PDB file of C-alpha atoms in Angstrom:
ATOM      1  CA  MET A   1       4.418  -8.623 -11.403  1.00  0.00           C
ATOM      2  CA  ASN A   2       5.702  -5.522  -9.720  1.00  0.00           C
ATOM      3  CA  VAL A   3       4.362  -2.450 -11.503  1.00  0.00           C
ATOM      4  CA  SER A   4       6.476   0.386 -10.188  1.00  0.00           C
ATOM      5  CA  ARG A   5       5.182   3.769  -9.175  1.00  0.00           C
ATOM      6  CA  GLN A   6       7.307   5.348 -11.921  1.00  0.00           C
ATOM      7  CA  GLN A   7       5.816   3.051 -14.553  1.00  0.00           C
ATOM      8  CA  ASN A   8       2.290   3.900 -13.417  1.00  0.00           C
ATOM      9  CA  GLU A   9       3.023   7.631 -13.511  1.00  0.00           C
ATOM     10  CA  THR A  10       4.508   7.283 -17.000  1.00  0.00           C
ATOM     11  CA  ALA A  11       1.447   5.404 -18.169  1.00  0.00           C
ATOM     12  CA  ARG A  12      -0.906   8.046 -16.767  1.00  0.00           C
ATOM     13  CA  THR A  13       1.105  10.826 -18.372  1.00  0.00           C
ATOM     14  CA  ALA A  14       1.367   9.110 -21.752  1.00  0.00           C
ATOM     15  CA  GLU A  15      -2.333   8.314 -22.094  1.00  0.00           C
ATOM     16  CA  ARG A  16      -4.654  11.055 -23.269  1.00  0.00           C
ATOM     17  CA  GLY A  17      -8.148  11.298 -24.648  1.00  0.00           C
ATOM     18  CA  PRO A  18     -10.085   8.045 -25.138  1.00  0.00           C
ATOM     19  CA  ARG A  19      -7.288   5.890 -23.723  1.00  0.00           C
ATOM     20  CA  ALA A  20      -7.163   7.908 -20.528  1.00  0.00           C
ATOM     21  CA  ARG A  21     -10.955   7.773 -20.179  1.00  0.00           C
ATOM     22  CA  MET A  22     -11.035   4.011 -20.738  1.00  0.00           C
ATOM     23  CA  ARG A  23      -8.275   3.409 -18.214  1.00  0.00           C
ATOM     24  CA  LYS A  24     -10.078   5.643 -15.719  1.00  0.00           C
ATOM     25  CA  LEU A  25     -13.321   3.743 -16.289  1.00  0.00           C
ATOM     26  CA  MET A  26     -11.566   0.464 -15.595  1.00  0.00           C
ATOM     27  CA  LEU A  27      -9.939   1.786 -12.415  1.00  0.00           C
ATOM     28  CA  VAL A  28     -13.136   3.368 -11.113  1.00  0.00           C
ATOM     29  CA  THR A  29     -15.048   0.149 -11.751  1.00  0.00           C
ATOM     30  CA  ALA A  30     -12.377  -2.002 -10.133  1.00  0.00           C
ATOM     31  CA  THR A  31     -12.227   0.332  -7.126  1.00  0.00           C
ATOM     32  CA  ARG A  32     -16.001   0.146  -6.710  1.00  0.00           C
ATOM     33  CA  LEU A  33     -15.860  -3.641  -6.742  1.00  0.00           C
ATOM     34  CA  MET A  34     -12.931  -3.754  -4.323  1.00  0.00           C
ATOM     35  CA  GLN A  35     -14.611  -1.282  -1.970  1.00  0.00           C
ATOM     36  CA  SER A  36     -17.520  -3.730  -1.849  1.00  0.00           C
ATOM     37  CA  GLY A  37     -15.176  -6.485  -0.705  1.00  0.00           C
ATOM     38  CA  ILE A  38     -14.547  -8.203  -4.047  1.00  0.00           C
ATOM     39  CA  THR A  39     -11.115  -8.945  -5.486  1.00  0.00           C
ATOM     40  CA  PRO A  40     -12.109  -8.844  -9.166  1.00  0.00           C
ATOM     41  CA  SER A  41     -10.462 -10.448 -12.149  1.00  0.00           C
ATOM     42  CA  VAL A  42      -9.819  -8.413 -15.276  1.00  0.00           C
ATOM     43  CA  SER A  43     -12.774 -10.169 -16.922  1.00  0.00           C
ATOM     44  CA  GLU A  44     -15.084  -9.291 -14.041  1.00  0.00           C
ATOM     45  CA  VAL A  45     -14.087  -5.633 -14.233  1.00  0.00           C
ATOM     46  CA  ALA A  46     -14.617  -5.670 -18.001  1.00  0.00           C
ATOM     47  CA  GLU A  47     -18.111  -7.060 -17.531  1.00  0.00           C
ATOM     48  CA  ALA A  48     -18.991  -4.542 -14.821  1.00  0.00           C
ATOM     49  CA  ALA A  49     -17.601  -1.672 -16.908  1.00  0.00           C
ATOM     50  CA  GLU A  50     -19.415  -2.974 -20.000  1.00  0.00           C
ATOM     51  CA  VAL A  51     -16.292  -3.176 -22.134  1.00  0.00           C
ATOM     52  CA  SER A  52     -14.882  -6.143 -24.003  1.00  0.00           C
ATOM     53  CA  ARG A  53     -12.420  -8.467 -22.317  1.00  0.00           C
ATOM     54  CA  ALA A  54      -9.939  -7.843 -25.128  1.00  0.00           C
ATOM     55  CA  THR A  55     -10.078  -4.117 -24.404  1.00  0.00           C
ATOM     56  CA  ALA A  56      -9.681  -4.644 -20.676  1.00  0.00           C
ATOM     57  CA  TYR A  57      -6.658  -6.903 -21.097  1.00  0.00           C
ATOM     58  CA  ARG A  58      -4.956  -4.319 -23.308  1.00  0.00           C
ATOM     59  CA  TYR A  59      -4.897  -1.985 -20.318  1.00  0.00           C
ATOM     60  CA  PHE A  60      -4.338  -4.564 -17.585  1.00  0.00           C
ATOM     61  CA  PRO A  61      -2.806  -7.846 -18.800  1.00  0.00           C
ATOM     62  CA  SER A  62      -3.284  -9.596 -15.456  1.00  0.00           C
ATOM     63  CA  GLN A  63      -5.247  -9.388 -12.229  1.00  0.00           C
ATOM     64  CA  ALA A  64      -2.038  -8.456 -10.419  1.00  0.00           C
ATOM     65  CA  ALA A  65      -1.464  -5.481 -12.736  1.00  0.00           C
ATOM     66  CA  LEU A  66      -5.072  -4.348 -12.305  1.00  0.00           C
ATOM     67  CA  VAL A  67      -5.082  -4.583  -8.517  1.00  0.00           C
ATOM     68  CA  HIS A  68      -1.680  -2.919  -8.298  1.00  0.00           C
ATOM     69  CA  ALA A  69      -3.006   0.044 -10.315  1.00  0.00           C
ATOM     70  CA  VAL A  70      -6.107   0.300  -8.126  1.00  0.00           C
ATOM     71  CA  VAL A  71      -4.004   0.207  -4.977  1.00  0.00           C
ATOM     72  CA  ASP A  72      -1.749   2.976  -6.286  1.00  0.00           C
ATOM     73  CA  GLU A  73      -4.817   5.086  -7.052  1.00  0.00           C
ATOM     74  CA  ALA A  74      -6.170   4.447  -3.556  1.00  0.00           C
ATOM     75  CA  LEU A  75      -2.844   5.293  -1.936  1.00  0.00           C
ATOM     76  CA  GLY A  76      -2.934   8.649  -3.718  1.00  0.00           C
ATOM     77  CA  PRO A  77      -1.200  11.292  -1.574  1.00  0.00           C
ATOM     78  CA  ILE A  78       0.618   8.649   0.448  1.00  0.00           C
ATOM     79  CA  LEU A  79       2.841   7.872  -2.541  1.00  0.00           C
ATOM     80  CA  ASP A  80       3.716  11.547  -2.919  1.00  0.00           C
ATOM     81  CA  TRP A  81       4.414  12.088   0.776  1.00  0.00           C
ATOM     82  CA  SER A  82       7.819  13.282   1.882  1.00  0.00           C
ATOM     83  CA  SER A  83       9.190  15.295   4.778  1.00  0.00           C
ATOM     84  CA  ASP A  84      12.027  17.755   5.178  1.00  0.00           C
ATOM     85  CA  SER A  85      12.037  17.379   8.947  1.00  0.00           C
ATOM     86  CA  PRO A  86      15.435  16.477  10.436  1.00  0.00           C
ATOM     87  CA  ASP A  87      13.677  14.519  13.188  1.00  0.00           C
ATOM     88  CA  ALA A  88      12.564  10.900  12.770  1.00  0.00           C
ATOM     89  CA  HIS A  89       9.814  11.294  15.388  1.00  0.00           C
ATOM     90  CA  THR A  90       8.304  14.137  13.387  1.00  0.00           C
ATOM     91  CA  ARG A  91       8.578  12.244  10.120  1.00  0.00           C
ATOM     92  CA  VAL A  92       6.826   9.153  11.399  1.00  0.00           C
ATOM     93  CA  ALA A  93       4.071  11.266  12.955  1.00  0.00           C
ATOM     94  CA  GLU A  94       3.602  13.152   9.686  1.00  0.00           C
ATOM     95  CA  LEU A  95       3.487   9.935   7.680  1.00  0.00           C
ATOM     96  CA  LEU A  96       0.864   8.342   9.900  1.00  0.00           C
ATOM     97  CA  ALA A  97      -1.204  11.544   9.956  1.00  0.00           C
ATOM     98  CA  THR A  98      -1.205  11.511   6.150  1.00  0.00           C
ATOM     99  CA  ALA A  99      -1.511   7.794   5.544  1.00  0.00           C
ATOM    100  CA  MET A 100      -3.818   6.288   8.152  1.00  0.00           C
ATOM    101  CA  PRO A 101      -6.967   8.299   7.303  1.00  0.00           C
ATOM    102  CA  ARG A 102      -6.474   7.415   3.630  1.00  0.00           C
ATOM    103  CA  ILE A 103      -5.913   3.744   4.428  1.00  0.00           C
ATOM    104  CA  ASP A 104      -9.032   3.807   6.576  1.00  0.00           C
ATOM    105  CA  GLU A 105     -11.043   5.426   3.748  1.00  0.00           C
ATOM    106  CA  PHE A 106     -10.021   2.698   1.294  1.00  0.00           C
ATOM    107  CA  GLU A 107      -9.832  -0.075   3.872  1.00  0.00           C
ATOM    108  CA  ALA A 108     -11.947  -2.472   1.804  1.00  0.00           C
ATOM    109  CA  THR A 109      -9.776  -1.914  -1.272  1.00  0.00           C
ATOM    110  CA  PHE A 110      -6.572  -2.620   0.620  1.00  0.00           C
ATOM    111  CA  LYS A 111      -8.122  -5.686   2.255  1.00  0.00           C
ATOM    112  CA  ALA A 112      -9.164  -6.991  -1.176  1.00  0.00           C
ATOM    113  CA  ALA A 113      -5.581  -6.500  -2.374  1.00  0.00           C
ATOM    114  CA  LEU A 114      -4.280  -8.300   0.714  1.00  0.00           C
ATOM    115  CA  LYS A 115      -6.690 -11.148  -0.016  1.00  0.00           C
ATOM    116  CA  LEU A 116      -5.229 -11.490  -3.505  1.00  0.00           C
ATOM    117  CA  SER A 117      -1.726 -11.649  -2.033  1.00  0.00           C
ATOM    118  CA  LEU A 118      -2.811 -14.352   0.430  1.00  0.00           C
ATOM    119  CA  ASP A 119      -4.708 -16.305  -2.217  1.00  0.00           C
ATOM    120  CA  GLN A 120      -1.651 -16.292  -4.473  1.00  0.00           C
ATOM    121  CA  TRP A 121       0.523 -17.448  -1.575  1.00  0.00           C
ATOM    122  CA  ALA A 122      -1.825 -20.391  -0.983  1.00  0.00           C
ATOM    123  CA  GLN A 123      -1.861 -21.244  -4.692  1.00  0.00           C
ATOM    124  CA  ARG A 124       1.920 -21.043  -4.835  1.00  0.00           C
ATOM    125  CA  GLN A 125       2.201 -23.371  -1.839  1.00  0.00           C
ATOM    126  CA  ALA A 126      -0.166 -25.810  -3.527  1.00  0.00           C
ATOM    127  CA  GLY A 127       1.601 -25.501  -6.866  1.00  0.00           C
ATOM    128  CA  THR A 128      -1.540 -24.255  -8.619  1.00  0.00           C
ATOM    129  CA  LEU A 129      -0.604 -20.631  -9.331  1.00  0.00           C
ATOM    130  CA  GLY A 130       0.641 -21.411 -12.822  1.00  0.00           C
ATOM    131  CA  ASN A 131       1.915 -18.471 -14.847  1.00  0.00           C
ATOM    132  CA  GLU A 132      -0.229 -15.841 -13.134  1.00  0.00           C
ATOM    133  CA  PRO A 133       1.998 -12.821 -12.322  1.00  0.00           C
ATOM    134  CA  LEU A 134       2.493 -12.194  -8.634  1.00  0.00           C
ATOM    135  CA  PHE A 135       0.853  -9.271  -6.910  1.00  0.00           C
ATOM    136  CA  THR A 136       3.597  -7.659  -4.872  1.00  0.00           C
ATOM    137  CA  ARG A 137       3.535  -4.818  -2.371  1.00  0.00           C
ATOM    138  CA  GLY A 138       6.456  -2.696  -1.263  1.00  0.00           C
ATOM    139  CA  HIS A 139       5.615   0.984  -1.096  1.00  0.00           C
ATOM    140  CA  ARG A 140       5.996   1.031   2.685  1.00  0.00           C
ATOM    141  CA  ILE A 141       9.654   0.063   2.375  1.00  0.00           C
ATOM    142  CA  ASP A 142      10.555   3.284   0.577  1.00  0.00           C
ATOM    143  CA  LEU A 143       8.329   5.371   2.837  1.00  0.00           C
ATOM    144  CA  LEU A 144       9.752   3.976   6.063  1.00  0.00           C
ATOM    145  CA  GLN A 145      13.327   4.243   4.862  1.00  0.00           C
ATOM    146  CA  HIS A 146      12.592   7.929   4.269  1.00  0.00           C
ATOM    147  CA  VAL A 147      11.100   8.190   7.765  1.00  0.00           C
ATOM    148  CA  THR A 148      14.233   6.770   9.380  1.00  0.00           C
ATOM    149  CA  ALA A 149      16.686   8.727   7.200  1.00  0.00           C
ATOM    150  CA  PRO A 150      17.340  11.390   9.899  1.00  0.00           C
ATOM    151  CA  LEU A 151      18.842   8.654  12.076  1.00  0.00           C
ATOM    152  CA  ASN A 152      21.587   7.967   9.539  1.00  0.00           C
ATOM    153  CA  GLY A 153      24.868   8.472  11.370  1.00  0.00           C
ATOM    154  CA  THR A 154      23.184   8.218  14.767  1.00  0.00           C
ATOM    155  CA  VAL A 155      21.804   4.700  14.531  1.00  0.00           C
ATOM    156  CA  ALA A 156      23.835   1.884  12.994  1.00  0.00           C
ATOM    157  CA  PRO A 157      22.668   0.900   9.471  1.00  0.00           C
ATOM    158  CA  GLU A 158      21.497  -2.545  10.560  1.00  0.00           C
ATOM    159  CA  SER A 159      19.585  -1.055  13.510  1.00  0.00           C
ATOM    160  CA  ARG A 160      18.012   1.582  11.284  1.00  0.00           C
ATOM    161  CA  GLU A 161      16.884  -1.129   8.872  1.00  0.00           C
ATOM    162  CA  ARG A 162      15.457  -3.121  11.773  1.00  0.00           C
ATOM    163  CA  LEU A 163      13.580  -0.008  12.920  1.00  0.00           C
ATOM    164  CA  ALA A 164      12.058   0.452   9.449  1.00  0.00           C
ATOM    165  CA  GLN A 165      11.026  -3.200   9.481  1.00  0.00           C
ATOM    166  CA  ALA A 166       9.473  -2.817  12.931  1.00  0.00           C
ATOM    167  CA  LEU A 167       7.619   0.332  11.869  1.00  0.00           C
ATOM    168  CA  SER A 168       6.111  -1.607   8.976  1.00  0.00           C
ATOM    169  CA  LEU A 169       4.196  -3.606  11.602  1.00  0.00           C
ATOM    170  CA  VAL A 170       2.311  -0.482  12.733  1.00  0.00           C
ATOM    171  CA  PHE A 171       1.725   1.007   9.286  1.00  0.00           C
ATOM    172  CA  GLY A 172      -0.702  -0.298   6.678  1.00  0.00           C
ATOM    173  CA  VAL A 173      -4.073  -1.977   6.427  1.00  0.00           C
ATOM    174  CA  GLU A 174      -2.847  -4.849   8.619  1.00  0.00           C
ATOM    175  CA  VAL A 175      -2.901  -2.430  11.561  1.00  0.00           C
ATOM    176  CA  LEU A 176      -6.601  -1.807  10.974  1.00  0.00           C
ATOM    177  CA  ILE A 177      -7.275  -5.535  10.758  1.00  0.00           C
ATOM    178  CA  VAL A 178      -5.725  -6.050  14.174  1.00  0.00           C
ATOM    179  CA  LEU A 179      -6.947  -2.941  15.969  1.00  0.00           C
ATOM    180  CA  LYS A 180     -10.403  -2.519  14.419  1.00  0.00           C
ATOM    181  CA  ASP A 181     -11.443  -6.063  13.522  1.00  0.00           C
ATOM    182  CA  ILE A 182      -9.902  -7.872  16.491  1.00  0.00           C
ATOM    183  CA  TRP A 183      -9.835  -5.200  19.206  1.00  0.00           C
ATOM    184  CA  GLY A 184     -12.927  -3.358  18.024  1.00  0.00           C
ATOM    185  CA  LEU A 185     -11.299   0.073  18.131  1.00  0.00           C
ATOM    186  CA  THR A 186     -12.591   3.086  16.257  1.00  0.00           C
ATOM    187  CA  SER A 187     -10.565   4.451  13.376  1.00  0.00           C
ATOM    188  CA  GLU A 188      -9.401   7.363  15.509  1.00  0.00           C
ATOM    189  CA  ARG A 189      -8.328   5.132  18.376  1.00  0.00           C
ATOM    190  CA  ALA A 190      -6.558   2.755  16.005  1.00  0.00           C
ATOM    191  CA  GLN A 191      -4.553   5.640  14.561  1.00  0.00           C
ATOM    192  CA  SER A 192      -3.678   6.830  18.066  1.00  0.00           C
ATOM    193  CA  VAL A 193      -2.378   3.388  19.022  1.00  0.00           C
ATOM    194  CA  ALA A 194      -0.350   3.162  15.784  1.00  0.00           C
ATOM    195  CA  GLU A 195       1.182   6.586  16.450  1.00  0.00           C
ATOM    196  CA  TRP A 196       2.051   5.616  20.042  1.00  0.00           C
ATOM    197  CA  ALA A 197       3.658   2.358  18.926  1.00  0.00           C
ATOM    198  CA  ALA A 198       5.655   4.081  16.176  1.00  0.00           C
ATOM    199  CA  LYS A 199       6.984   6.687  18.600  1.00  0.00           C
ATOM    200  CA  ALA A 200       7.936   3.959  21.071  1.00  0.00           C
ATOM    201  CA  LEU A 201       9.862   2.086  18.383  1.00  0.00           C
ATOM    202  CA  VAL A 202      11.810   5.192  17.339  1.00  0.00           C
ATOM    203  CA  ASP A 203      12.532   5.977  21.016  1.00  0.00           C
ATOM    204  CA  ALA A 204      13.804   2.431  21.549  1.00  0.00           C
ATOM    205  CA  ALA A 205      16.117   2.589  18.524  1.00  0.00           C
ATOM    206  CA  VAL A 206      17.568   5.948  19.611  1.00  0.00           C
ATOM    207  CA  ARG A 207      17.979   4.817  23.201  1.00  0.00           C
ATOM    208  CA  GLU A 208      19.675   1.596  22.123  1.00  0.00           C
ATOM    209  CA  ALA A 209      22.051   3.530  19.890  1.00  0.00           C
ATOM    210  CA  GLY A 210      22.941   5.761  22.842  1.00  0.00           C
ATOM    211  CA  THR A 211      23.848   2.840  25.064  1.00  0.00           C
ATOM    212  CA  GLU A 212      25.992   1.289  22.338  1.00  0.00           C
ATOM    213  CA  ALA A 213      27.930   4.494  21.625  1.00  0.00           C
TER     214      ALA A 213
END
């Protein structure tokens, strides 16, 4: 199940009063569990929030929908980020400066969401996923296409798409898994390495476009 950002915003706008408070309670409870390293089911969140399962499922009909909503809440200002800069280098630097501290703050939540994605992949491979909706992620696609937009007309469309794909490797919680968990870097050093790598990728795409012109 892919719950879009627009759908989530519509839901938040439409709900007022008791419904808004109940939804908030569910999200706060789920976030607390995910920040502790748990990838909770809807039933587990209902129990922790001390609400009935029937109530919980009215707000979040599946684990995928619940986790997607928690992730969107954790992303917060990242989803609203945009840049008017005409320079791709500036845009990517601005995005990382906005996003990486937030990703670091909610690292456990994003890792719990990643675990759900990996667990579902394993279940799908084994044929045991059943009818459980898929948890999908894709916000970085829109963000990185916006980052590379200034290169439109300078870099060929296929090269610009490849650049956005390459930048996705240095943006997100996976970067922290590699640089903090494997390399043992601090959060600040991990962000510095991500920024350096992103700049190098943009430089390479621009330089390649220049040689092909």
